[in-house]
């Protein structure tokens, strides 16, 4: 480690920035987040908008005032556009013995400005000895995705309660355990969800020695492609103590679960309810009561044909805190992958999600007349088995037999298959292409648009296009 990272206290500090161009402006933007008094020394002119952006926050001074400004400065940054100004500024700063950063000249720097991740009280600085600032920035973006936006608010709350916690829990080991829970368990998740009062209450309860309960997140895993996982879902998977997941959650996503977490498959396949729904509720509640961070991971979005509503109700009825993290529904993933816009100004003014599920040999309980109207898209989940009935019923109710349809199996996965055709031939399309599911049926004019062919499919997977 050639450089030693340290954080300056900027209260009452004065800093000098040399330069009136874009580079200087970027540095001032960073410095203006602190409470430092900033003097910007300019040569001939200053970029339009620079002074206005920091009105009341910076003092702009000519070069003749550099000396007095440097005399009281904690450090200086040189970001001049002209070489002559750069050389002169360096010389002045050296005369006054002020630590110096010269933009893009690491060999002249006393210190470098790291790539900064700012979450209020929590600040991470990533440096590269000045040798690879772009790499430092990319490390920062990776960290950014992992750190919840409200980390700073949690840190602020913890800072405020610290003296009380110290008084309430004098034993150092017990205090450490308290903070582990407060900053990683339910109180933290409440703060991340923006419920700061509830987070504070949960910390106070734990301080008083109340039993520490866990928290449940019902998380949407998206349609399969791991890149379609939300940032929040990824964070929760990497923090969870236990994850209960469905059959439709792809193996790649299951692989992203924290290595030490328990992984419990509770998947249902058609006609095979491996863990009954009530038992899933009990498992979730029991794990949360043991104080665990529980993730219930579901394919697509938990609230779209995912029984998320029932699970949420059962968990909340048991007095357990629960949050829902939306996922990209397979309807959206499949449509994007196949290049089928679900709505279109000229072709589909409404969109309906329906389930094709029906009791064995039965007919899905749907409003066929309303679904048969033209210029709308009907997206059918769980409709492979009942596709012949669906096609018959829609045509009987007045939908044109040549209405375009798309069938997308394993959408967004490397095994994805897309099939395009017309409503009258839907059963044959499914049979001839051996579609077994999970598959989504898209019925409507939009499935027949010229670009609806997977040509704009999501990256990563291959698609097989079969036209009827
Ligand atoms: C129980 S529902 C769950 C839906 C899920 N909550 C969602 O928002 O996508 C299961 C049905 O979703 C559809 N499905 C889920 N993942 C799919 C995928 N990757 N490709 C095509 N259809 C999918 C199929 O119709 C499947 O039968």
Short mmCIF file of C-alpha atoms and ligand atoms in Angstrom, two decimals:
data_model
loop_
_atom_site.label_atom_id
_atom_site.label_comp_id
_atom_site.label_asym_id
_atom_site.label_seq_id
_atom_site.Cartn_x
_atom_site.Cartn_y
_atom_site.Cartn_z
CA UNK A 1 0.00 0.00 0.00
CA UNK A 2 1.90 3.04 -1.25
CA UNK A 3 -0.87 5.40 -0.24
CA UNK A 4 -2.50 5.64 3.14
CA UNK A 5 -6.23 6.32 3.03
CA UNK A 6 -7.51 8.78 5.63
CA UNK A 7 -10.60 10.96 5.98
CA UNK A 8 -10.09 14.68 6.63
CA UNK A 9 -12.49 16.42 8.97
CA UNK A 10 -13.67 19.33 6.84
CA UNK A 11 -15.46 21.39 9.50
CA UNK A 12 -13.85 24.87 9.41
CA UNK A 13 -11.45 23.71 6.71
CA UNK A 14 -10.51 25.92 3.78
CA UNK A 15 -9.49 24.50 0.44
CA UNK A 16 -8.24 26.03 -2.77
CA UNK A 17 -9.09 24.84 -6.27
CA UNK A 18 -7.13 26.29 -9.19
CA UNK A 19 -9.02 26.41 -12.48
CA UNK A 20 -12.27 27.61 -13.99
CA UNK A 21 -12.98 24.74 -16.41
CA UNK A 22 -14.92 21.49 -16.35
CA UNK A 23 -12.28 19.52 -14.43
CA UNK A 24 -12.16 22.13 -11.66
CA UNK A 25 -15.94 22.19 -11.60
CA UNK A 26 -16.06 18.41 -11.03
CA UNK A 27 -13.68 18.68 -8.10
CA UNK A 28 -15.66 21.58 -6.62
CA UNK A 29 -18.82 19.48 -6.96
CA UNK A 30 -17.23 16.86 -4.71
CA UNK A 31 -15.82 19.38 -2.25
CA UNK A 32 -19.15 21.22 -2.05
CA UNK A 33 -20.65 18.13 -0.40
CA UNK A 34 -18.47 18.85 2.63
CA UNK A 35 -18.64 21.90 4.91
CA UNK A 36 -15.28 23.25 3.68
CA UNK A 37 -14.91 26.87 2.57
CA UNK A 38 -13.85 26.68 -1.07
CA UNK A 39 -11.84 29.32 -2.90
CA UNK A 40 -11.64 28.89 -6.67
CA UNK A 41 -8.67 30.70 -8.22
CA UNK A 42 -9.23 31.45 -11.86
CA UNK A 43 -7.03 32.78 -14.65
CA UNK A 44 -8.71 34.76 -17.40
CA UNK A 45 -12.20 33.31 -17.30
CA UNK A 46 -14.54 30.76 -15.79
CA UNK A 47 -16.77 28.30 -17.62
CA UNK A 48 -20.38 29.48 -18.11
CA UNK A 49 -22.64 28.20 -15.35
CA UNK A 50 -19.75 27.30 -12.98
CA UNK A 51 -20.24 30.28 -10.66
CA UNK A 52 -24.05 29.93 -10.75
CA UNK A 53 -23.93 26.23 -9.87
CA UNK A 54 -22.12 26.96 -6.62
CA UNK A 55 -23.55 30.41 -5.89
CA UNK A 56 -23.08 31.24 -2.21
CA UNK A 57 -20.97 28.13 -1.74
CA UNK A 58 -17.64 29.17 -3.26
CA UNK A 59 -15.49 32.29 -3.40
CA UNK A 60 -14.08 33.08 -6.83
CA UNK A 61 -10.80 34.97 -6.77
CA UNK A 62 -8.16 36.09 -9.28
CA UNK A 63 -4.64 34.64 -9.26
CA UNK A 64 -3.38 37.67 -7.35
CA UNK A 65 -5.26 36.34 -4.30
CA UNK A 66 -3.82 32.83 -4.45
CA UNK A 67 -1.22 33.55 -1.74
CA UNK A 68 -3.59 34.58 1.07
CA UNK A 69 -5.97 31.73 0.15
CA UNK A 70 -3.15 29.15 0.24
CA UNK A 71 -1.84 30.54 3.51
CA UNK A 72 -4.90 29.17 5.36
CA UNK A 73 -5.71 26.18 3.12
CA UNK A 74 -5.73 22.58 4.34
CA UNK A 75 -5.03 21.37 0.80
CA UNK A 76 -5.19 22.51 -2.80
CA UNK A 77 -6.29 20.96 -6.06
CA UNK A 78 -4.84 22.13 -9.36
CA UNK A 79 -7.22 21.61 -12.29
CA UNK A 80 -6.18 24.37 -14.70
CA UNK A 81 -6.87 24.22 -18.42
CA UNK A 82 -3.61 25.99 -19.39
CA UNK A 83 -0.17 24.47 -18.72
CA UNK A 84 1.24 27.85 -17.71
CA UNK A 85 -1.42 28.24 -15.05
CA UNK A 86 -0.83 24.69 -13.85
CA UNK A 87 2.92 25.28 -13.41
CA UNK A 88 2.32 28.59 -11.63
CA UNK A 89 -0.30 27.12 -9.28
CA UNK A 90 1.96 24.21 -8.34
CA UNK A 91 4.77 26.62 -7.59
CA UNK A 92 2.56 28.75 -5.30
CA UNK A 93 1.18 25.75 -3.43
CA UNK A 94 4.72 24.44 -2.88
CA UNK A 95 5.81 27.84 -1.56
CA UNK A 96 3.06 27.72 1.06
CA UNK A 97 3.70 24.05 1.87
CA UNK A 98 0.10 23.09 1.09
CA UNK A 99 -0.58 19.40 0.24
CA UNK A 100 -1.38 19.25 -3.42
CA UNK A 101 -3.36 17.25 -5.93
CA UNK A 102 -2.71 17.93 -9.61
CA UNK A 103 -5.41 16.49 -11.85
CA UNK A 104 -4.10 13.81 -14.22
CA UNK A 105 -0.49 14.25 -13.00
CA UNK A 106 -0.09 11.54 -10.31
CA UNK A 107 3.70 12.07 -10.24
CA UNK A 108 3.15 15.62 -8.91
CA UNK A 109 0.50 14.75 -6.31
CA UNK A 110 0.95 14.71 -2.53
CA UNK A 111 -2.44 13.02 -2.38
CA UNK A 112 -4.89 11.62 -4.90
CA UNK A 113 -8.65 12.05 -4.90
CA UNK A 114 -10.23 8.61 -4.71
CA UNK A 115 -13.38 7.43 -6.37
CA UNK A 116 -16.01 8.16 -3.76
CA UNK A 117 -19.13 6.27 -2.81
CA UNK A 118 -21.26 8.56 -0.70
CA UNK A 119 -24.08 7.26 1.47
CA UNK A 120 -24.19 10.10 3.99
CA UNK A 121 -22.46 8.93 7.14
CA UNK A 122 -21.01 5.98 5.26
CA UNK A 123 -18.38 6.96 2.73
CA UNK A 124 -16.17 4.55 0.82
CA UNK A 125 -13.11 5.79 -1.02
CA UNK A 126 -11.48 3.64 -3.69
CA UNK A 127 -8.01 4.59 -4.83
CA UNK A 128 -5.61 3.14 -7.35
CA UNK A 129 -2.41 5.03 -6.51
CA UNK A 130 -3.41 7.30 -9.35
CA UNK A 131 -2.57 4.54 -11.82
CA UNK A 132 -6.04 3.39 -12.89
CA UNK A 133 -8.78 5.86 -11.91
CA UNK A 134 -11.21 4.29 -14.39
CA UNK A 135 -10.79 0.91 -12.70
CA UNK A 136 -11.38 2.55 -9.31
CA UNK A 137 -14.61 4.02 -10.69
CA UNK A 138 -15.77 0.66 -11.92
CA UNK A 139 -15.06 -0.91 -8.49
CA UNK A 140 -17.10 1.89 -6.99
CA UNK A 141 -20.07 1.18 -9.27
CA UNK A 142 -19.94 -2.47 -8.25
CA UNK A 143 -19.99 -1.48 -4.58
CA UNK A 144 -22.74 1.02 -5.29
CA UNK A 145 -25.00 -1.79 -6.42
CA UNK A 146 -24.46 -3.64 -3.16
CA UNK A 147 -24.92 -0.76 -0.75
CA UNK A 148 -28.55 0.17 -0.18
CA UNK A 149 -29.34 3.80 -0.89
CA UNK A 150 -30.41 4.37 2.71
CA UNK A 151 -27.20 3.06 4.30
CA UNK A 152 -26.38 6.60 5.42
CA UNK A 153 -29.71 6.95 7.20
CA UNK A 154 -29.13 3.68 9.02
CA UNK A 155 -25.65 4.87 10.05
CA UNK A 156 -27.11 8.16 11.25
CA UNK A 157 -29.70 6.31 13.37
CA UNK A 158 -27.03 4.02 14.81
CA UNK A 159 -24.85 7.02 15.63
CA UNK A 160 -27.72 8.72 17.45
CA UNK A 161 -28.55 5.64 19.55
CA UNK A 162 -24.93 4.70 20.28
CA UNK A 163 -24.70 6.40 23.73
CA UNK A 164 -28.03 4.86 24.82
CA UNK A 165 -26.95 1.42 23.64
CA UNK A 166 -23.68 1.74 25.53
CA UNK A 167 -25.56 2.61 28.72
CA UNK A 168 -28.22 -0.09 28.25
CA UNK A 169 -25.81 -2.91 27.31
CA UNK A 170 -22.58 -2.46 29.29
CA UNK A 171 -21.11 -5.85 28.35
CA UNK A 172 -18.95 -5.38 25.23
CA UNK A 173 -19.69 -8.83 23.73
CA UNK A 174 -23.45 -8.43 24.19
CA UNK A 175 -23.20 -4.96 22.68
CA UNK A 176 -21.40 -6.31 19.63
CA UNK A 177 -24.14 -8.90 19.20
CA UNK A 178 -26.72 -6.14 19.48
CA UNK A 179 -25.07 -4.14 16.70
CA UNK A 180 -24.74 -7.25 14.52
CA UNK A 181 -28.51 -7.65 14.75
CA UNK A 182 -29.33 -3.95 14.47
CA UNK A 183 -27.15 -3.31 11.42
CA UNK A 184 -27.75 -6.57 9.57
CA UNK A 185 -31.13 -7.81 10.77
CA UNK A 186 -34.67 -6.52 10.93
CA UNK A 187 -33.90 -2.95 12.09
CA UNK A 188 -31.52 -2.47 9.16
CA UNK A 189 -34.02 -3.81 6.64
CA UNK A 190 -36.71 -1.52 8.05
CA UNK A 191 -34.36 1.44 7.62
CA UNK A 192 -33.50 0.38 4.05
CA UNK A 193 -37.22 0.23 3.31
CA UNK A 194 -37.52 3.85 4.47
CA UNK A 195 -39.32 2.96 7.72
CA UNK A 196 -36.92 4.78 10.01
CA UNK A 197 -39.31 5.12 12.96
CA UNK A 198 -40.01 1.39 12.90
CA UNK A 199 -36.26 0.73 12.58
CA UNK A 200 -35.59 2.86 15.65
CA UNK A 201 -38.36 1.10 17.57
CA UNK A 202 -36.95 -2.31 16.62
CA UNK A 203 -33.51 -1.21 17.87
CA UNK A 204 -35.01 0.07 21.12
CA UNK A 205 -36.94 -3.19 21.62
CA UNK A 206 -33.77 -5.18 21.08
CA UNK A 207 -31.90 -2.86 23.45
CA UNK A 208 -34.43 -3.67 26.15
CA UNK A 209 -33.81 -7.36 25.57
CA UNK A 210 -37.05 -8.21 23.71
CA UNK A 211 -36.83 -11.32 21.58
CA UNK A 212 -35.14 -10.57 18.27
CA UNK A 213 -37.29 -11.68 15.40
CA UNK A 214 -36.20 -11.96 11.82
CA UNK A 215 -37.75 -10.53 8.71
CA UNK A 216 -39.14 -12.03 5.52
CA UNK A 217 -38.65 -10.68 2.03
CA UNK A 218 -40.82 -12.03 -0.75
CA UNK A 219 -38.45 -11.55 -3.65
CA UNK A 220 -39.13 -11.74 -7.36
CA UNK A 221 -36.36 -13.61 -9.14
CA UNK A 222 -37.42 -12.52 -12.62
CA UNK A 223 -37.97 -14.88 -15.55
CA UNK A 224 -34.64 -16.70 -15.40
CA UNK A 225 -31.78 -14.64 -16.83
CA UNK A 226 -29.70 -13.73 -13.73
CA UNK A 227 -28.99 -10.31 -15.20
CA UNK A 228 -32.67 -9.52 -14.87
CA UNK A 229 -32.51 -9.80 -11.10
CA UNK A 230 -33.03 -6.46 -9.36
CA UNK A 231 -30.17 -4.87 -7.43
CA UNK A 232 -32.19 -5.23 -4.24
CA UNK A 233 -32.95 -8.90 -4.88
CA UNK A 234 -29.25 -9.60 -5.36
CA UNK A 235 -28.33 -7.85 -2.12
CA UNK A 236 -30.97 -9.78 -0.18
CA UNK A 237 -29.82 -13.09 -1.65
CA UNK A 238 -26.30 -12.30 -0.55
CA UNK A 239 -27.38 -11.41 2.99
CA UNK A 240 -30.05 -14.01 3.67
CA UNK A 241 -29.71 -16.70 6.34
CA UNK A 242 -32.22 -18.93 4.61
CA UNK A 243 -33.82 -18.91 1.16
CA UNK A 244 -36.96 -20.83 0.22
CA UNK A 245 -37.16 -20.99 -3.56
CA UNK A 246 -39.57 -22.15 -6.24
CA UNK A 247 -38.98 -24.57 -9.06
CA UNK A 248 -39.12 -21.79 -11.62
CA UNK A 249 -36.13 -19.98 -10.12
CA UNK A 250 -33.22 -20.65 -12.45
CA UNK A 251 -30.15 -22.56 -11.26
CA UNK A 252 -27.93 -19.56 -12.03
CA UNK A 253 -29.94 -17.44 -9.64
CA UNK A 254 -29.95 -20.10 -6.91
CA UNK A 255 -26.17 -20.05 -7.32
CA UNK A 256 -26.13 -16.39 -6.33
CA UNK A 257 -27.44 -17.12 -2.84
CA UNK A 258 -24.89 -16.52 -0.07
CA UNK A 259 -22.77 -19.64 0.28
CA UNK A 260 -23.48 -20.08 4.00
CA UNK A 261 -27.23 -19.59 3.69
CA UNK A 262 -29.62 -22.55 3.88
CA UNK A 263 -31.28 -23.18 0.51
CA UNK A 264 -34.66 -24.85 0.71
CA UNK A 265 -36.47 -25.85 -2.50
CA UNK A 266 -40.21 -25.69 -1.97
CA UNK A 267 -41.00 -25.80 -5.67
CA UNK A 268 -44.22 -26.76 -7.21
CA UNK A 269 -44.37 -28.31 -10.62
CA UNK A 270 -47.66 -28.78 -12.43
CA UNK A 271 -49.73 -31.31 -10.51
CA UNK A 272 -46.93 -31.89 -8.03
CA UNK A 273 -47.22 -29.68 -4.97
CA UNK A 274 -44.00 -30.72 -3.30
CA UNK A 275 -44.56 -28.50 -0.24
CA UNK A 276 -48.18 -27.52 0.42
CA UNK A 277 -48.82 -23.79 0.57
CA UNK A 278 -49.76 -23.77 4.29
CA UNK A 279 -46.55 -25.58 5.09
CA UNK A 280 -44.57 -22.94 3.18
CA UNK A 281 -46.24 -20.28 5.34
CA UNK A 282 -45.25 -22.16 8.49
CA UNK A 283 -41.66 -22.62 7.33
CA UNK A 284 -41.32 -18.89 6.61
CA UNK A 285 -42.85 -17.88 9.94
CA UNK A 286 -40.77 -20.36 11.93
CA UNK A 287 -37.50 -19.21 10.34
CA UNK A 288 -38.34 -15.56 11.00
CA UNK A 289 -39.23 -16.35 14.62
CA UNK A 290 -35.78 -17.91 14.97
CA UNK A 291 -34.44 -14.42 14.15
CA UNK A 292 -33.35 -15.29 10.62
CA UNK A 293 -33.24 -13.08 7.55
CA UNK A 294 -35.59 -15.04 5.37
CA UNK A 295 -35.94 -14.74 1.62
CA UNK A 296 -38.84 -16.32 -0.18
CA UNK A 297 -37.65 -16.39 -3.78
CA UNK A 298 -40.25 -16.68 -6.50
CA UNK A 299 -40.10 -16.83 -10.28
CA UNK A 300 -41.02 -13.60 -12.05
CA UNK A 301 -42.88 -11.22 -9.78
CA UNK A 302 -44.25 -12.47 -6.44
CA UNK A 303 -47.58 -10.70 -6.93
CA UNK A 304 -48.34 -12.01 -10.42
CA UNK A 305 -49.78 -15.51 -10.25
CA UNK A 306 -47.25 -16.24 -7.56
CA UNK A 307 -49.39 -16.60 -4.41
CA UNK A 308 -47.35 -13.76 -2.95
CA UNK A 309 -50.52 -12.18 -1.58
CA UNK A 310 -51.39 -15.28 0.45
CA UNK A 311 -47.88 -15.58 1.81
CA UNK A 312 -47.70 -11.93 2.76
CA UNK A 313 -51.04 -12.17 4.54
CA UNK A 314 -50.01 -15.28 6.52
CA UNK A 315 -46.65 -13.80 7.53
CA UNK A 316 -48.11 -10.50 8.62
CA UNK A 317 -50.91 -12.26 10.52
CA UNK A 318 -48.19 -14.02 12.50
CA UNK A 319 -46.80 -10.61 13.50
CA UNK A 320 -43.67 -10.95 11.35
CA UNK A 321 -42.32 -8.00 9.39
CA UNK A 322 -42.46 -8.72 5.66
CA UNK A 323 -41.55 -6.80 2.52
CA UNK A 324 -42.09 -7.51 -1.14
CA UNK A 325 -39.37 -6.97 -3.71
CA UNK A 326 -40.85 -6.92 -7.20
CA UNK A 327 -39.33 -8.95 -9.97
CA UNK A 328 -39.56 -8.81 -13.75
CA UNK A 329 -42.55 -10.93 -14.58
CA UNK A 330 -42.07 -13.64 -17.18
CA UNK A 331 -44.68 -11.80 -19.26
CA UNK A 332 -42.36 -8.82 -19.53
CA UNK A 333 -39.19 -10.90 -19.91
CA UNK A 334 -40.66 -13.13 -22.64
CA UNK A 335 -42.16 -10.20 -24.53
CA UNK A 336 -38.86 -8.31 -24.50
CA UNK A 337 -36.94 -11.39 -25.50
CA UNK A 338 -39.26 -12.07 -28.44
CA UNK A 339 -39.44 -8.42 -29.48
CA UNK A 340 -43.20 -8.32 -28.89
CA UNK A 341 -44.36 -4.97 -27.49
CA UNK A 342 -47.26 -5.87 -25.20
CA UNK A 343 -49.00 -2.61 -26.00
CA UNK A 344 -48.72 -0.54 -29.17
CA UNK A 345 -50.42 2.72 -30.09
CA UNK A 346 -51.74 1.28 -33.35
CA UNK A 347 -52.36 -2.34 -32.40
CA UNK A 348 -53.09 -2.91 -28.72
CA UNK A 349 -54.68 -0.41 -26.37
CA UNK A 350 -54.96 -2.79 -23.45
CA UNK A 351 -53.15 -5.71 -21.93
CA UNK A 352 -54.57 -8.49 -19.79
CA UNK A 353 -52.71 -11.10 -17.76
CA UNK A 354 -54.75 -14.26 -17.33
CA UNK A 355 -54.14 -17.72 -15.99
CA UNK A 356 -54.82 -20.66 -18.27
CA UNK A 357 -54.99 -22.94 -15.26
CA UNK A 358 -58.09 -25.10 -15.00
CA UNK A 359 -59.09 -28.15 -13.03
CA UNK A 360 -58.14 -31.37 -14.85
CA UNK A 361 -60.05 -31.51 -18.13
CA UNK A 362 -61.85 -28.28 -17.29
CA UNK A 363 -62.10 -24.86 -18.89
CA UNK A 364 -60.25 -21.81 -17.48
CA UNK A 365 -62.70 -19.53 -15.74
CA UNK A 366 -62.26 -16.42 -17.92
CA UNK A 367 -64.43 -13.71 -19.45
CA UNK A 368 -64.06 -14.92 -23.05
CA UNK A 369 -66.18 -12.19 -24.59
CA UNK A 370 -64.10 -9.39 -23.21
CA UNK A 371 -60.84 -11.22 -24.07
CA UNK A 372 -62.03 -11.76 -27.65
CA UNK A 373 -62.24 -8.05 -28.51
CA UNK A 374 -59.65 -6.89 -31.06
CA UNK A 375 -56.78 -4.45 -30.46
CA UNK A 376 -55.77 -5.88 -27.13
CA UNK A 377 -53.09 -8.29 -25.93
CA UNK A 378 -53.92 -11.32 -23.82
CA UNK A 379 -50.99 -12.86 -22.00
CA UNK A 380 -51.64 -16.33 -20.70
CA UNK A 381 -49.65 -17.85 -17.84
CA UNK A 382 -49.82 -21.60 -17.22
CA UNK A 383 -51.71 -22.03 -20.47
CA UNK A 384 -49.81 -24.77 -22.33
CA UNK A 385 -52.15 -27.58 -21.20
CA UNK A 386 -55.34 -25.65 -21.89
CA UNK A 387 -54.17 -23.90 -25.10
CA UNK A 388 -56.64 -25.83 -27.36
CA UNK A 389 -59.56 -24.79 -25.14
CA UNK A 390 -58.31 -21.20 -24.93
CA UNK A 391 -58.05 -20.95 -28.74
CA UNK A 392 -61.52 -22.49 -29.23
CA UNK A 393 -63.16 -20.29 -26.62
CA UNK A 394 -61.62 -17.08 -27.96
CA UNK A 395 -62.60 -17.86 -31.57
CA UNK A 396 -66.09 -18.89 -30.46
CA UNK A 397 -66.42 -15.55 -28.64
CA UNK A 398 -65.45 -13.63 -31.80
CA UNK A 399 -61.66 -13.27 -31.88
CA UNK A 400 -60.41 -13.62 -35.44
CA UNK A 401 -58.88 -17.09 -36.09
CA UNK A 402 -55.91 -15.41 -37.78
CA UNK A 403 -55.06 -13.32 -34.71
CA UNK A 404 -51.28 -13.57 -34.27
CA UNK A 405 -49.92 -15.58 -31.33
CA UNK A 406 -46.49 -16.15 -29.84
CA UNK A 407 -45.48 -18.97 -27.52
CA UNK A 408 -42.30 -18.45 -25.54
CA UNK A 409 -40.89 -21.34 -23.57
CA UNK A 410 -38.13 -20.85 -20.97
CA UNK A 411 -38.08 -17.16 -21.80
CA UNK A 412 -34.76 -15.35 -21.20
CA UNK A 413 -32.91 -18.62 -20.51
CA UNK A 414 -30.38 -20.23 -22.82
CA UNK A 415 -33.01 -22.89 -23.58
CA UNK A 416 -35.56 -20.34 -24.75
CA UNK A 417 -37.80 -21.28 -27.66
CA UNK A 418 -40.03 -18.83 -29.49
CA UNK A 419 -42.83 -19.93 -31.76
CA UNK A 420 -45.03 -17.63 -33.81
CA UNK A 421 -48.29 -18.36 -35.58
CA UNK A 422 -52.04 -17.70 -35.55
CA UNK A 423 -54.72 -18.40 -32.96
CA UNK A 424 -56.48 -21.15 -34.94
CA UNK A 425 -53.22 -23.09 -35.06
CA UNK A 426 -52.14 -22.53 -31.46
CA UNK A 427 -52.63 -26.19 -30.35
CA UNK A 428 -50.63 -27.46 -33.36
CA UNK A 429 -47.86 -24.94 -32.75
CA UNK A 430 -47.49 -26.22 -29.22
CA UNK A 431 -47.65 -29.87 -30.15
CA UNK A 432 -45.40 -29.73 -33.20
CA UNK A 433 -42.73 -27.80 -31.34
CA UNK A 434 -43.00 -30.02 -28.26
CA UNK A 435 -43.62 -27.07 -25.95
CA UNK A 436 -43.93 -28.39 -22.42
CA UNK A 437 -43.49 -25.20 -20.39
CA UNK A 438 -42.92 -23.10 -18.52
CA UNK A 439 -44.27 -21.12 -21.41
CA UNK A 440 -46.15 -17.94 -21.96
CA UNK A 441 -48.80 -17.39 -24.63
CA UNK A 442 -49.11 -13.93 -26.13
CA UNK A 443 -52.29 -13.49 -28.13
CA UNK A 444 -52.97 -10.33 -30.10
CA UNK A 445 -52.02 -8.17 -33.05
CA UNK A 446 -48.65 -7.27 -31.46
CA UNK A 447 -47.42 -10.86 -31.83
CA UNK A 448 -47.59 -10.41 -35.61
CA UNK A 449 -45.53 -7.24 -35.91
CA UNK A 450 -42.69 -7.65 -38.38
CA UNK A 451 -40.00 -7.23 -35.77
CA UNK A 452 -41.63 -9.70 -33.35
CA UNK A 453 -39.17 -12.46 -34.01
CA UNK A 454 -36.58 -12.43 -31.31
CA UNK A 455 -34.29 -10.35 -33.49
CA UNK A 456 -34.01 -7.90 -30.62
CA UNK A 457 -33.85 -10.69 -28.02
CA UNK A 458 -32.12 -10.25 -24.69
CA UNK A 459 -28.43 -10.91 -24.61
CA UNK A 460 -27.02 -14.14 -23.37
CA UNK A 461 -29.45 -16.68 -24.74
CA UNK A 462 -30.06 -18.13 -28.17
CA UNK A 463 -33.52 -18.28 -29.63
CA UNK A 464 -35.09 -20.66 -32.02
CA UNK A 465 -37.58 -19.07 -34.34
CA UNK A 466 -40.18 -21.20 -35.97
CA UNK A 467 -42.82 -19.58 -38.13
CA UNK A 468 -46.10 -21.30 -38.84
C1 LIG B 1 -47.02 -19.81 -11.19
S1 LIG B 1 -46.81 -18.79 -12.58
C2 LIG B 1 -45.64 -17.68 -11.96
C3 LIG B 1 -45.59 -16.41 -12.71
C4 LIG B 1 -44.53 -15.48 -12.17
N1 LIG B 1 -44.87 -15.00 -10.88
C5 LIG B 1 -44.24 -14.30 -13.10
O1 LIG B 1 -44.49 -13.14 -12.74
O2 LIG B 1 -43.74 -14.55 -14.19
C6 LIG B 1 -45.89 -19.84 -13.62
C7 LIG B 1 -46.09 -19.52 -15.09
O3 LIG B 1 -45.35 -18.38 -15.45
C8 LIG B 1 -44.89 -18.50 -16.77
N2 LIG B 1 -43.42 -18.47 -16.76
C9 LIG B 1 -42.62 -18.33 -15.71
N3 LIG B 1 -41.33 -18.27 -16.08
C10 LIG B 1 -41.32 -18.37 -17.43
C11 LIG B 1 -40.31 -18.36 -18.40
N4 LIG B 1 -39.02 -18.22 -18.10
N5 LIG B 1 -40.66 -18.46 -19.71
C12 LIG B 1 -41.97 -18.57 -20.06
N6 LIG B 1 -42.97 -18.58 -19.16
C13 LIG B 1 -42.65 -18.48 -17.87
C14 LIG B 1 -45.41 -19.82 -17.29
O4 LIG B 1 -46.65 -19.58 -17.92
C15 LIG B 1 -45.57 -20.59 -16.02
O5 LIG B 1 -46.49 -21.64 -16.17
#
